[in-house]
Short mmCIF file of C-alpha atoms and ligand atoms in Angstrom, two decimals:
data_model
loop_
_atom_site.label_atom_id
_atom_site.label_comp_id
_atom_site.label_asym_id
_atom_site.label_seq_id
_atom_site.Cartn_x
_atom_site.Cartn_y
_atom_site.Cartn_z
CA UNK A 1 32.85 -10.64 91.78
CA UNK A 2 29.20 -11.42 90.97
CA UNK A 3 28.56 -7.69 90.45
CA UNK A 4 31.58 -7.40 88.25
CA UNK A 5 30.38 -10.30 86.21
CA UNK A 6 26.93 -8.71 85.78
CA UNK A 7 28.51 -5.37 84.83
CA UNK A 8 30.66 -7.14 82.30
CA UNK A 9 27.56 -8.84 80.82
CA UNK A 10 25.71 -5.50 80.54
CA UNK A 11 28.71 -3.97 78.83
CA UNK A 12 28.78 -6.85 76.40
CA UNK A 13 25.01 -6.54 75.64
CA UNK A 14 25.43 -2.78 75.13
CA UNK A 15 28.28 -3.34 72.70
CA UNK A 16 26.18 -5.91 70.85
CA UNK A 17 23.26 -3.46 70.63
CA UNK A 18 25.52 -0.68 69.34
CA UNK A 19 26.89 -3.02 66.67
CA UNK A 20 23.39 -4.05 65.69
CA UNK A 21 22.27 -0.40 65.60
CA UNK A 22 25.07 0.68 63.29
CA UNK A 23 24.55 -2.45 61.11
CA UNK A 24 20.87 -1.52 60.69
CA UNK A 25 21.75 2.13 60.07
CA UNK A 26 24.32 1.21 57.44
CA UNK A 27 21.87 -1.07 55.67
CA UNK A 28 19.60 1.94 54.99
CA UNK A 29 19.86 4.43 52.11
CA UNK A 30 21.57 7.79 52.85
CA UNK A 31 20.26 8.42 56.39
CA UNK A 32 20.95 10.98 59.09
CA UNK A 33 19.42 11.42 62.56
CA UNK A 34 18.91 15.02 63.62
CA UNK A 35 17.96 16.41 66.98
CA UNK A 36 15.09 18.74 67.68
CA UNK A 37 17.18 21.77 66.58
CA UNK A 38 18.31 20.16 63.35
CA UNK A 39 21.85 19.17 64.39
CA UNK A 40 23.09 15.95 62.81
CA UNK A 41 23.57 13.32 65.49
CA UNK A 42 24.17 10.22 63.44
CA UNK A 43 24.92 9.40 59.81
CA UNK A 44 25.43 6.14 57.93
CA UNK A 45 27.94 5.19 55.24
CA UNK A 46 25.42 5.80 52.43
CA UNK A 47 24.95 9.38 53.75
CA UNK A 48 28.70 9.97 53.58
CA UNK A 49 28.75 8.59 50.04
CA UNK A 50 25.71 10.74 49.12
CA UNK A 51 27.44 13.87 50.46
CA UNK A 52 30.70 13.00 48.72
CA UNK A 53 29.00 12.31 45.39
CA UNK A 54 27.20 15.62 45.59
CA UNK A 55 30.36 17.42 46.52
CA UNK A 56 28.90 18.65 49.82
CA UNK A 57 31.28 19.69 52.52
CA UNK A 58 31.58 18.12 55.99
CA UNK A 59 30.46 21.33 57.70
CA UNK A 60 27.09 21.18 55.97
CA UNK A 61 26.45 17.41 55.87
CA UNK A 62 28.77 15.99 58.55
CA UNK A 63 28.12 15.06 62.18
CA UNK A 64 27.39 18.07 64.38
CA UNK A 65 26.40 20.37 61.52
CA UNK A 66 22.90 21.83 61.43
CA UNK A 67 21.09 20.22 58.53
CA UNK A 68 18.03 22.44 58.88
CA UNK A 69 20.18 25.56 58.52
CA UNK A 70 22.06 23.99 55.62
CA UNK A 71 18.77 23.57 53.84
CA UNK A 72 17.49 27.06 54.65
CA UNK A 73 20.70 28.67 53.46
CA UNK A 74 21.09 26.68 50.24
CA UNK A 75 21.81 28.68 47.10
CA UNK A 76 22.11 27.68 43.46
CA UNK A 77 20.03 25.70 41.01
CA UNK A 78 18.21 23.41 43.44
CA UNK A 79 17.76 25.89 46.30
CA UNK A 80 13.96 25.95 46.05
CA UNK A 81 13.88 22.20 46.76
CA UNK A 82 16.29 22.67 49.70
CA UNK A 83 13.97 25.31 51.17
CA UNK A 84 10.93 23.06 50.65
CA UNK A 85 12.87 20.33 52.45
CA UNK A 86 13.70 22.70 55.31
CA UNK A 87 10.05 23.69 55.70
CA UNK A 88 9.06 20.01 55.73
CA UNK A 89 11.71 19.07 58.30
CA UNK A 90 10.62 21.96 60.47
CA UNK A 91 6.97 20.87 60.23
CA UNK A 92 7.91 17.31 61.26
CA UNK A 93 10.07 18.54 64.15
CA UNK A 94 7.26 20.87 65.22
CA UNK A 95 4.84 17.92 65.26
CA UNK A 96 2.64 19.38 62.47
CA UNK A 97 3.46 16.57 60.05
CA UNK A 98 3.77 12.86 60.74
CA UNK A 99 5.86 12.28 57.65
CA UNK A 100 7.37 14.50 55.01
CA UNK A 101 8.03 13.38 51.47
CA UNK A 102 9.72 15.28 48.66
CA UNK A 103 10.92 14.17 45.24
CA UNK A 104 13.60 16.46 43.87
CA UNK A 105 16.17 16.65 41.08
CA UNK A 106 19.77 16.91 42.05
CA UNK A 107 22.38 18.39 39.76
CA UNK A 108 25.23 16.40 41.12
CA UNK A 109 28.60 17.35 39.66
CA UNK A 110 28.66 14.63 36.98
CA UNK A 111 25.10 13.56 36.26
CA UNK A 112 21.50 14.57 36.73
CA UNK A 113 19.87 12.38 39.38
CA UNK A 114 16.63 12.34 41.32
CA UNK A 115 16.05 11.64 45.04
CA UNK A 116 13.15 11.14 47.34
CA UNK A 117 13.57 12.83 50.74
CA UNK A 118 11.69 11.18 53.63
CA UNK A 119 11.57 12.83 57.04
CA UNK A 120 10.21 10.73 59.91
CA UNK A 121 9.78 12.10 63.45
CA UNK A 122 11.55 10.30 66.32
CA UNK A 123 9.22 9.47 69.15
CA UNK A 124 10.64 10.01 72.61
CA UNK A 125 11.22 12.90 74.96
CA UNK A 126 14.19 14.32 73.03
CA UNK A 127 12.35 14.51 69.72
CA UNK A 128 14.34 14.87 66.53
CA UNK A 129 13.85 13.13 63.20
CA UNK A 130 15.31 10.58 60.78
CA UNK A 131 16.16 11.97 57.35
CA UNK A 132 16.58 9.69 54.34
CA UNK A 133 17.59 10.43 50.72
CA UNK A 134 16.63 7.56 48.38
CA UNK A 135 17.97 7.52 44.84
CA UNK A 136 14.95 7.25 42.47
CA UNK A 137 16.81 8.19 39.25
CA UNK A 138 16.07 4.87 37.53
CA UNK A 139 12.34 5.12 38.15
CA UNK A 140 12.16 8.79 37.10
CA UNK A 141 14.09 8.08 33.88
CA UNK A 142 11.78 5.13 33.11
CA UNK A 143 8.73 7.31 33.68
CA UNK A 144 10.22 10.04 31.53
CA UNK A 145 10.89 7.52 28.72
CA UNK A 146 7.33 6.27 28.96
CA UNK A 147 5.99 9.82 28.85
CA UNK A 148 8.14 10.63 25.83
CA UNK A 149 7.09 7.52 23.91
CA UNK A 150 3.45 8.19 24.81
CA UNK A 151 3.89 11.72 23.53
CA UNK A 152 5.46 10.40 20.33
CA UNK A 153 2.60 7.96 19.66
CA UNK A 154 0.06 10.63 20.45
CA UNK A 155 1.75 12.90 17.88
CA UNK A 156 1.83 10.10 15.27
CA UNK A 157 -1.87 9.46 15.77
CA UNK A 158 -2.62 13.16 15.74
CA UNK A 159 -0.85 13.81 12.43
CA UNK A 160 -2.00 10.56 10.75
CA UNK A 161 -3.72 11.32 7.43
CA UNK A 162 -6.41 8.76 8.26
CA UNK A 163 -9.18 9.68 10.65
CA UNK A 164 -8.86 7.68 13.89
CA UNK A 165 -11.82 7.29 16.23
CA UNK A 166 -11.82 5.32 19.47
CA UNK A 167 -15.18 4.25 20.84
CA UNK A 168 -16.06 2.42 24.03
CA UNK A 169 -18.37 -0.57 24.39
CA UNK A 170 -21.42 1.69 24.34
CA UNK A 171 -20.36 3.19 21.04
CA UNK A 172 -19.44 6.51 22.65
CA UNK A 173 -16.56 8.40 21.12
CA UNK A 174 -13.63 8.66 23.54
CA UNK A 175 -10.95 9.94 21.17
CA UNK A 176 -10.67 11.50 17.71
CA UNK A 177 -7.60 12.79 15.90
CA UNK A 178 -7.20 15.95 13.81
CA UNK A 179 -8.06 14.12 10.55
CA UNK A 180 -11.52 13.25 11.94
CA UNK A 181 -12.16 16.94 12.65
CA UNK A 182 -11.12 17.72 9.08
CA UNK A 183 -13.17 14.96 7.43
CA UNK A 184 -16.38 15.52 9.39
CA UNK A 185 -16.12 19.26 10.17
CA UNK A 186 -16.64 18.89 13.94
CA UNK A 187 -14.41 20.17 16.76
CA UNK A 188 -13.28 17.22 18.84
CA UNK A 189 -15.03 18.63 21.90
CA UNK A 190 -18.31 18.31 20.01
CA UNK A 191 -17.69 14.62 19.40
CA UNK A 192 -16.19 13.26 22.64
CA UNK A 193 -18.89 11.45 24.62
CA UNK A 194 -21.31 11.40 21.67
CA UNK A 195 -22.49 8.18 20.08
CA UNK A 196 -20.47 7.32 16.96
CA UNK A 197 -23.69 7.26 14.91
CA UNK A 198 -23.57 11.08 14.85
CA UNK A 199 -21.02 10.67 12.03
CA UNK A 200 -23.37 8.54 9.92
CA UNK A 201 -26.15 9.61 7.57
CA UNK A 202 -29.46 9.75 9.40
CA UNK A 203 -31.05 6.85 7.53
CA UNK A 204 -28.22 4.47 8.48
CA UNK A 205 -28.02 5.27 12.19
CA UNK A 206 -30.52 2.72 13.56
CA UNK A 207 -29.05 -0.02 11.39
CA UNK A 208 -25.54 0.87 12.55
CA UNK A 209 -26.50 0.48 16.21
CA UNK A 210 -27.53 -3.10 15.41
CA UNK A 211 -24.32 -3.70 13.41
CA UNK A 212 -22.27 -2.37 16.27
CA UNK A 213 -23.97 -4.67 18.78
CA UNK A 214 -23.32 -7.57 16.42
CA UNK A 215 -19.65 -6.61 16.03
CA UNK A 216 -19.24 -6.37 19.81
CA UNK A 217 -20.30 -10.01 20.20
CA UNK A 218 -17.55 -11.17 17.86
CA UNK A 219 -15.03 -8.39 17.37
CA UNK A 220 -12.31 -8.96 14.79
CA UNK A 221 -10.08 -6.66 12.79
CA UNK A 222 -11.58 -6.01 9.39
CA UNK A 223 -11.96 -3.63 6.48
CA UNK A 224 -15.33 -2.11 5.72
CA UNK A 225 -16.43 -0.50 2.52
CA UNK A 226 -14.14 -2.45 0.18
CA UNK A 227 -16.26 -3.12 -2.86
CA UNK A 228 -19.32 -1.42 -1.38
CA UNK A 229 -20.03 2.26 -0.81
CA UNK A 230 -19.82 3.44 2.81
CA UNK A 231 -20.98 6.91 3.70
CA UNK A 232 -20.16 9.28 6.51
CA UNK A 233 -22.05 12.47 7.30
CA UNK A 234 -20.33 15.87 7.54
CA UNK A 235 -21.48 18.35 10.17
CA UNK A 236 -23.07 20.38 7.34
CA UNK A 237 -25.15 17.33 6.29
CA UNK A 238 -23.11 16.46 3.19
CA UNK A 239 -22.48 12.77 2.63
CA UNK A 240 -18.84 11.66 2.42
CA UNK A 241 -17.76 8.39 0.76
CA UNK A 242 -15.39 6.64 3.15
CA UNK A 243 -13.44 3.44 3.69
CA UNK A 244 -13.26 2.14 7.25
CA UNK A 245 -10.94 -0.33 8.97
CA UNK A 246 -11.93 -1.68 12.39
CA UNK A 247 -9.76 -3.02 15.18
CA UNK A 248 -10.60 -3.96 18.75
CA UNK A 249 -8.33 -3.58 21.76
CA UNK A 250 -8.95 -4.74 25.29
CA UNK A 251 -7.83 -2.04 27.72
CA UNK A 252 -8.28 -2.35 31.48
CA UNK A 253 -11.81 -3.74 31.74
CA UNK A 254 -12.98 -2.04 28.54
CA UNK A 255 -13.18 -3.31 24.97
CA UNK A 256 -12.29 -0.35 22.76
CA UNK A 257 -12.98 -0.14 19.04
CA UNK A 258 -10.60 1.74 16.80
CA UNK A 259 -11.99 2.94 13.49
CA UNK A 260 -9.58 4.07 10.77
CA UNK A 261 -11.41 6.29 8.30
CA UNK A 262 -10.23 7.35 4.86
CA UNK A 263 -12.11 10.02 2.97
CA UNK A 264 -12.32 8.70 -0.58
CA UNK A 265 -14.32 11.57 -2.11
CA UNK A 266 -11.49 12.59 -4.43
CA UNK A 267 -10.83 9.00 -5.50
CA UNK A 268 -14.56 8.44 -6.10
CA UNK A 269 -14.77 11.59 -8.21
CA UNK A 270 -11.79 10.46 -10.30
CA UNK A 271 -13.25 6.94 -10.63
CA UNK A 272 -16.57 8.38 -11.77
CA UNK A 273 -14.85 10.60 -14.36
CA UNK A 274 -12.76 7.65 -15.53
CA UNK A 275 -15.86 5.50 -15.80
CA UNK A 276 -17.58 8.24 -17.84
CA UNK A 277 -14.55 8.53 -20.12
CA UNK A 278 -14.41 4.78 -20.55
CA UNK A 279 -18.09 4.64 -21.44
CA UNK A 280 -17.64 7.50 -23.92
CA UNK A 281 -14.62 5.76 -25.40
CA UNK A 282 -16.47 2.45 -25.69
CA UNK A 283 -19.41 4.26 -27.31
CA UNK A 284 -17.25 6.12 -29.81
CA UNK A 285 -15.27 2.92 -30.53
CA UNK A 286 -18.51 1.07 -31.21
CA UNK A 287 -19.71 3.92 -33.44
CA UNK A 288 -16.40 3.92 -35.29
CA UNK A 289 -16.50 0.14 -35.78
CA UNK A 290 -20.09 0.44 -37.00
CA UNK A 291 -19.09 3.25 -39.35
CA UNK A 292 -16.12 1.24 -40.71
CA UNK A 293 -18.38 -1.73 -41.26
CA UNK A 294 -21.18 0.17 -42.98
CA UNK A 295 -18.83 2.32 -45.01
CA UNK A 296 -16.79 -0.61 -46.27
CA UNK A 297 -19.90 -2.66 -46.90
CA UNK A 298 -21.60 0.12 -48.84
CA UNK A 299 -18.45 1.06 -50.76
CA UNK A 300 -18.15 -2.42 -52.15
CA UNK A 301 -21.23 -2.15 -54.34
CA UNK A 302 -20.24 0.97 -56.43
CA UNK A 303 -16.70 -0.41 -56.63
CA UNK A 304 -17.95 -3.68 -57.99
CA UNK A 305 -19.97 -1.65 -60.54
CA UNK A 306 -16.90 0.36 -61.62
CA UNK A 307 -14.77 -2.79 -62.03
CA UNK A 308 -17.64 -4.55 -63.84
CA UNK A 309 -18.26 -1.69 -66.31
CA UNK A 310 -14.53 -1.33 -66.97
CA UNK A 311 -14.29 -5.05 -67.74
CA UNK A 312 -17.40 -4.69 -69.93
CA UNK A 313 -15.73 -1.78 -71.74
CA UNK A 314 -12.61 -3.86 -72.28
CA UNK A 315 -14.52 -6.85 -73.64
CA UNK A 316 -17.13 -4.96 -75.70
CA UNK A 317 -14.89 -2.25 -77.23
CA UNK A 318 -11.56 -4.16 -77.53
CA UNK A 319 -11.52 -3.63 -81.37
CA UNK A 320 -12.26 0.09 -81.12
CA UNK A 321 -9.65 0.90 -78.49
CA UNK A 322 -5.93 1.22 -79.00
CA UNK A 323 -3.33 -0.55 -76.81
CA UNK A 324 -2.82 2.48 -74.63
CA UNK A 325 -6.52 2.72 -73.76
CA UNK A 326 -6.64 -1.02 -73.02
CA UNK A 327 -3.64 -0.68 -70.70
CA UNK A 328 -5.40 2.15 -68.84
CA UNK A 329 -8.52 0.02 -68.51
CA UNK A 330 -6.46 -2.91 -67.16
CA UNK A 331 -4.76 -0.69 -64.59
CA UNK A 332 -8.14 0.74 -63.54
CA UNK A 333 -9.56 -2.75 -63.08
CA UNK A 334 -6.49 -3.80 -61.05
CA UNK A 335 -6.84 -0.65 -58.91
CA UNK A 336 -10.55 -1.27 -58.31
CA UNK A 337 -9.84 -4.90 -57.38
CA UNK A 338 -7.10 -3.88 -54.99
CA UNK A 339 -9.45 -1.39 -53.40
CA UNK A 340 -11.99 -4.18 -53.02
CA UNK A 341 -9.29 -6.22 -51.27
CA UNK A 342 -8.52 -3.34 -48.88
CA UNK A 343 -12.19 -2.83 -48.11
CA UNK A 344 -12.51 -6.54 -47.36
CA UNK A 345 -9.54 -6.24 -45.01
CA UNK A 346 -11.19 -3.34 -43.18
CA UNK A 347 -14.35 -5.42 -42.94
CA UNK A 348 -12.37 -8.33 -41.49
CA UNK A 349 -10.70 -5.99 -39.01
CA UNK A 350 -13.95 -4.39 -37.89
CA UNK A 351 -15.59 -7.81 -37.54
CA UNK A 352 -13.05 -8.91 -34.86
CA UNK A 353 -14.94 -9.07 -31.60
CA UNK A 354 -18.15 -7.71 -33.06
CA UNK A 355 -19.83 -11.12 -32.76
CA UNK A 356 -20.03 -10.87 -28.95
CA UNK A 357 -19.01 -14.48 -28.75
CA UNK A 358 -19.20 -16.18 -25.32
CA UNK A 359 -15.82 -17.27 -23.97
CA UNK A 360 -15.15 -20.98 -23.70
CA UNK A 361 -12.22 -23.11 -22.65
CA UNK A 362 -10.04 -23.44 -25.74
CA UNK A 363 -7.28 -26.02 -26.19
CA UNK A 364 -4.50 -24.07 -27.89
CA UNK A 365 -3.05 -27.21 -29.51
CA UNK A 366 -6.44 -27.73 -31.27
CA UNK A 367 -6.52 -24.10 -32.35
CA UNK A 368 -2.97 -24.36 -33.75
CA UNK A 369 -3.86 -27.56 -35.62
CA UNK A 370 -6.83 -25.81 -37.25
CA UNK A 371 -4.57 -22.90 -38.25
CA UNK A 372 -1.97 -25.30 -39.72
CA UNK A 373 -4.74 -27.07 -41.62
CA UNK A 374 -5.76 -23.78 -43.24
CA UNK A 375 -2.11 -23.19 -44.18
CA UNK A 376 -1.43 -26.68 -45.66
CA UNK A 377 -0.63 -25.42 -49.15
CA UNK A 378 1.84 -22.76 -47.95
CA UNK A 379 3.51 -25.24 -45.59
CA UNK A 380 3.96 -27.84 -48.33
CA UNK A 381 5.16 -25.27 -50.87
CA UNK A 382 7.84 -23.91 -48.57
CA UNK A 383 8.95 -27.25 -47.11
CA UNK A 384 8.37 -25.75 -43.67
CA UNK A 385 8.99 -27.52 -40.37
CA UNK A 386 6.68 -26.52 -37.55
CA UNK A 387 7.25 -27.73 -33.99
CA UNK A 388 5.06 -27.28 -30.90
CA UNK A 389 5.78 -27.53 -27.18
CA UNK A 390 2.94 -28.86 -25.01
CA UNK A 391 0.34 -26.08 -25.11
CA UNK A 392 -2.23 -25.21 -22.44
CA UNK A 393 -5.93 -24.54 -22.57
CA UNK A 394 -7.12 -20.94 -22.09
CA UNK A 395 -10.43 -19.19 -21.91
CA UNK A 396 -11.24 -17.32 -25.10
CA UNK A 397 -12.85 -17.28 -28.53
CA UNK A 398 -11.61 -20.33 -30.48
CA UNK A 399 -12.29 -18.86 -33.94
CA UNK A 400 -10.39 -15.63 -33.18
CA UNK A 401 -7.47 -17.51 -31.63
CA UNK A 402 -7.30 -19.74 -34.75
CA UNK A 403 -7.13 -16.60 -36.88
CA UNK A 404 -4.37 -15.22 -34.61
CA UNK A 405 -2.15 -18.30 -34.98
CA UNK A 406 -2.90 -18.49 -38.68
CA UNK A 407 -1.72 -14.91 -39.21
CA UNK A 408 1.46 -15.35 -37.13
CA UNK A 409 2.43 -18.74 -38.61
CA UNK A 410 1.45 -17.49 -42.08
CA UNK A 411 3.85 -14.53 -41.68
CA UNK A 412 6.60 -16.92 -40.54
CA UNK A 413 6.11 -18.87 -43.78
CA UNK A 414 5.81 -15.76 -45.95
CA UNK A 415 8.77 -13.76 -44.61
CA UNK A 416 11.20 -16.66 -44.96
CA UNK A 417 14.85 -16.38 -45.91
CA UNK A 418 17.04 -18.67 -47.99
CA UNK A 419 16.50 -21.82 -45.93
CA UNK A 420 13.13 -23.56 -45.46
CA UNK A 421 11.03 -21.99 -42.68
CA UNK A 422 11.37 -23.36 -39.13
CA UNK A 423 8.63 -22.21 -36.80
CA UNK A 424 8.41 -23.10 -33.12
CA UNK A 425 5.40 -22.46 -30.86
CA UNK A 426 5.72 -22.52 -27.06
CA UNK A 427 4.01 -21.22 -23.92
CA UNK A 428 5.26 -20.21 -20.47
CA UNK A 429 3.36 -19.56 -17.26
CA UNK A 430 4.30 -16.43 -15.32
CA UNK A 431 2.95 -14.31 -12.47
CA UNK A 432 0.94 -11.32 -13.65
CA UNK A 433 2.46 -7.87 -13.03
CA UNK A 434 0.70 -4.57 -12.35
CA UNK A 435 1.16 -3.51 -15.96
CA UNK A 436 -0.74 -6.45 -17.36
CA UNK A 437 -4.29 -5.79 -18.42
CA UNK A 438 -5.74 -8.81 -16.67
CA UNK A 439 -7.69 -7.59 -13.66
CA UNK A 440 -8.26 -10.33 -11.09
CA UNK A 441 -5.81 -12.70 -12.75
CA UNK A 442 -2.73 -13.94 -10.92
CA UNK A 443 -1.14 -16.04 -13.65
CA UNK A 444 -0.53 -15.39 -17.32
CA UNK A 445 0.44 -17.59 -20.22
CA UNK A 446 3.00 -16.01 -22.48
CA UNK A 447 2.84 -17.62 -25.92
CA UNK A 448 5.69 -17.42 -28.34
CA UNK A 449 5.77 -17.95 -32.13
CA UNK A 450 9.39 -17.92 -33.32
CA UNK A 451 10.62 -18.19 -36.94
CA UNK A 452 13.97 -18.27 -38.72
CA UNK A 453 12.93 -15.80 -41.44
CA UNK A 454 14.24 -12.48 -42.70
CA UNK A 455 13.46 -10.60 -39.46
CA UNK A 456 13.09 -6.80 -39.32
CA UNK A 457 14.65 -3.73 -37.80
CA UNK A 458 13.59 -3.64 -34.09
CA UNK A 459 12.78 0.10 -34.36
CA UNK A 460 9.60 -0.92 -36.23
CA UNK A 461 8.23 -3.33 -33.61
CA UNK A 462 5.32 -1.00 -32.79
CA UNK A 463 4.61 0.10 -36.34
CA UNK A 464 3.99 -3.37 -37.76
CA UNK A 465 0.95 -3.83 -35.52
CA UNK A 466 -0.77 -0.78 -37.07
CA UNK A 467 -3.33 -1.20 -39.82
CA UNK A 468 -1.87 -1.22 -43.40
CA UNK A 469 1.70 -0.72 -42.13
CA UNK A 470 4.25 -2.88 -43.92
CA UNK A 471 8.03 -2.98 -43.94
CA UNK A 472 8.27 -4.70 -47.32
CA UNK A 473 6.83 -3.92 -50.73
CA UNK A 474 4.05 -6.00 -52.23
CA UNK A 475 6.37 -7.06 -55.05
CA UNK A 476 8.77 -8.61 -52.55
CA UNK A 477 6.13 -10.15 -50.29
CA UNK A 478 2.38 -10.08 -51.02
CA UNK A 479 -0.02 -8.76 -48.39
CA UNK A 480 -1.92 -5.68 -47.28
CA UNK A 481 -0.53 -5.09 -43.80
CA UNK A 482 -3.69 -6.02 -41.90
CA UNK A 483 -2.68 -9.41 -40.37
CA UNK A 484 -0.80 -8.14 -37.29
CA UNK A 485 -3.36 -5.35 -36.68
CA UNK A 486 -6.01 -8.09 -36.50
CA UNK A 487 -3.75 -10.15 -34.14
CA UNK A 488 -3.40 -7.11 -31.87
CA UNK A 489 -7.14 -6.53 -31.81
CA UNK A 490 -7.82 -10.21 -31.05
CA UNK A 491 -5.34 -10.24 -28.14
CA UNK A 492 -6.58 -6.94 -26.74
CA UNK A 493 -10.14 -8.26 -26.90
CA UNK A 494 -8.92 -11.12 -24.71
CA UNK A 495 -7.36 -8.61 -22.33
CA UNK A 496 -3.78 -9.47 -23.34
CA UNK A 497 -0.77 -7.83 -24.89
CA UNK A 498 1.21 -8.63 -28.01
CA UNK A 499 4.74 -7.64 -29.00
CA UNK A 500 7.63 -8.79 -31.15
CA UNK A 501 11.41 -9.10 -31.03
CA UNK A 502 13.56 -9.32 -34.11
CA UNK A 503 16.81 -8.45 -35.85
CA UNK A 504 17.23 -8.32 -39.64
CA UNK A 505 18.33 -11.75 -40.86
CA UNK A 506 17.95 -13.28 -37.40
CA UNK A 507 14.34 -14.43 -37.52
CA UNK A 508 11.42 -12.96 -35.55
CA UNK A 509 9.63 -13.93 -32.36
CA UNK A 510 6.08 -12.83 -31.64
CA UNK A 511 4.87 -12.94 -28.02
CA UNK A 512 1.39 -12.55 -26.60
CA UNK A 513 -0.22 -13.05 -23.21
CA UNK A 514 -3.49 -14.66 -22.18
CA UNK A 515 -4.84 -15.08 -18.64
CA UNK A 516 -4.31 -18.55 -17.21
CA UNK A 517 -7.05 -18.89 -14.66
CA UNK A 518 -10.01 -16.82 -15.81
CA UNK A 519 -13.35 -18.60 -15.74
CA UNK A 520 -15.36 -18.66 -18.97
CA UNK A 521 -18.02 -16.11 -18.08
CA UNK A 522 -17.54 -12.93 -20.10
CA UNK A 523 -17.95 -12.33 -23.76
CA UNK A 524 -15.61 -10.36 -26.00
P1 ADP B 601 1.28 -8.41 -44.14
O1 ADP B 601 1.78 -9.74 -43.77
O2 ADP B 601 0.05 -8.43 -44.97
O3 ADP B 601 2.30 -7.50 -44.68
P2 ADP B 601 1.08 -7.99 -41.34
O4 ADP B 601 0.27 -7.00 -40.58
O5 ADP B 601 0.92 -9.41 -41.03
O6 ADP B 601 0.79 -7.69 -42.83
O7 ADP B 601 2.59 -7.59 -41.16
C1 ADP B 601 3.00 -6.25 -41.23
C2 ADP B 601 4.48 -6.18 -41.59
O8 ADP B 601 5.28 -6.69 -40.50
C3 ADP B 601 4.85 -7.07 -42.75
O9 ADP B 601 4.65 -6.40 -43.97
C4 ADP B 601 6.33 -7.32 -42.52
O10 ADP B 601 7.07 -6.24 -42.97
C5 ADP B 601 6.41 -7.37 -41.00
N1 ADP B 601 6.36 -8.78 -40.50
C6 ADP B 601 5.29 -9.42 -40.02
N2 ADP B 601 5.61 -10.68 -39.63
C7 ADP B 601 6.91 -10.84 -39.91
C8 ADP B 601 7.84 -11.92 -39.78
N3 ADP B 601 7.48 -13.09 -39.26
N4 ADP B 601 9.12 -11.71 -40.18
C9 ADP B 601 9.50 -10.51 -40.70
N5 ADP B 601 8.68 -9.47 -40.86
C10 ADP B 601 7.39 -9.61 -40.49
#
């Protein structure tokens, strides 16, 4: 009875152990136990699933089949891995290897997957081994993705038009892209490991080492060379004007400096040419203005003499000349006087901006009042009504701006229609655009002088700003056609633009811009 009881207990313990064994086995990834000859002794549920998923047959993967032979005899796409596995299993069974590891791709029927094969020897007199296939597809795909994105970034950096140099804390070059090779004429193998100063002109190298040490103590992303001239040195010794951006990245235990280098040789050449052209233009403009001034000044004297002698002729020989001759003399005097007027206009025009007046802060309302004061007679005669919005202060030449308003308001009075003139002056603040000629200015005042006069055909909006160009005859409206040309010159001297909008019979509006926040420092 007691024996029976003991036997029963042993049986129960054995059953418990078997349950525990298969529970542990089933908790593992695809696992099979093979004997010393390679015959499969035990498999778990994951193994069955692995075999099913891969469409393997029972005879090759099931209990009792010889796994070693299965591997040796494998054919098809993955057979080289199967043979490597067989060799590994054999080495483990033969005691040559303590553990065998193999990562392999598996073209399962519906998707590409990757597995790691682990073969562990079984200790004990019977030998054998435990074989495990662990699915590592997720990890392999992640690694592949990482490799691909690394590749992509490497390509981006390689084809970047800017030169990119990476230096370590000691200023040694650890990476350069193709643009660096092109800019500096070195092969990258000649640069890697060298100090970055090799790319600088000789006379700047020592100073750069100090700069670099300084930058290392307080690294921050910044642009170099903006506004100043930075130079690199080509392998052939030629100096290259460059712009450099710096950025620092902490990687592992290293602080790396990235330099982004742009070769600005072409831009510099163009800038230099442009500068030369501008200087030539300024010189020829100054010569032209000087010529206009001298010519008109010198012409006045003989003209005055002609007019004077003609008038003398008329007075002294009135009795001896017939009516026809007197009429000719009168016309000649009128012509000479008109020519004097034109010459005076040219003088006025060439005088604009020739005084090199210092810029001051000018209250536009004061300037407009002065202009209106000069126009009192015309305003009273025409019964004009002139209204002003609040007007700002700007930086400019007060006398020229008075002349500008006087010309524009004067035209509004002169080119009036049937009803008495109504002129309105206003100003609006706006952000400056790229097309404005106000370097360094963010805000612009746009001034507006609007009248209710006869207007003009909008196709002539450009023409009226040219010297001596008029749309009306002198009999209709007196004038020489110089007023708007002077306005244009005054505004351009202030760095602004002037234009007009009009329709016949609808009145005209003249606009011009002036910078809003320029400090009074230049002269015009
Ligand atoms: P002027 O007034 O001596 O003719 P301007 O240069 O001031 O010379 O003007 C050129 C031409 O532009 C004028 O002859 C006229 O035809 C046209 N113009 C100028 N201002 C106005 C205006 N406010 N209304 C209509 N036409 C104008």
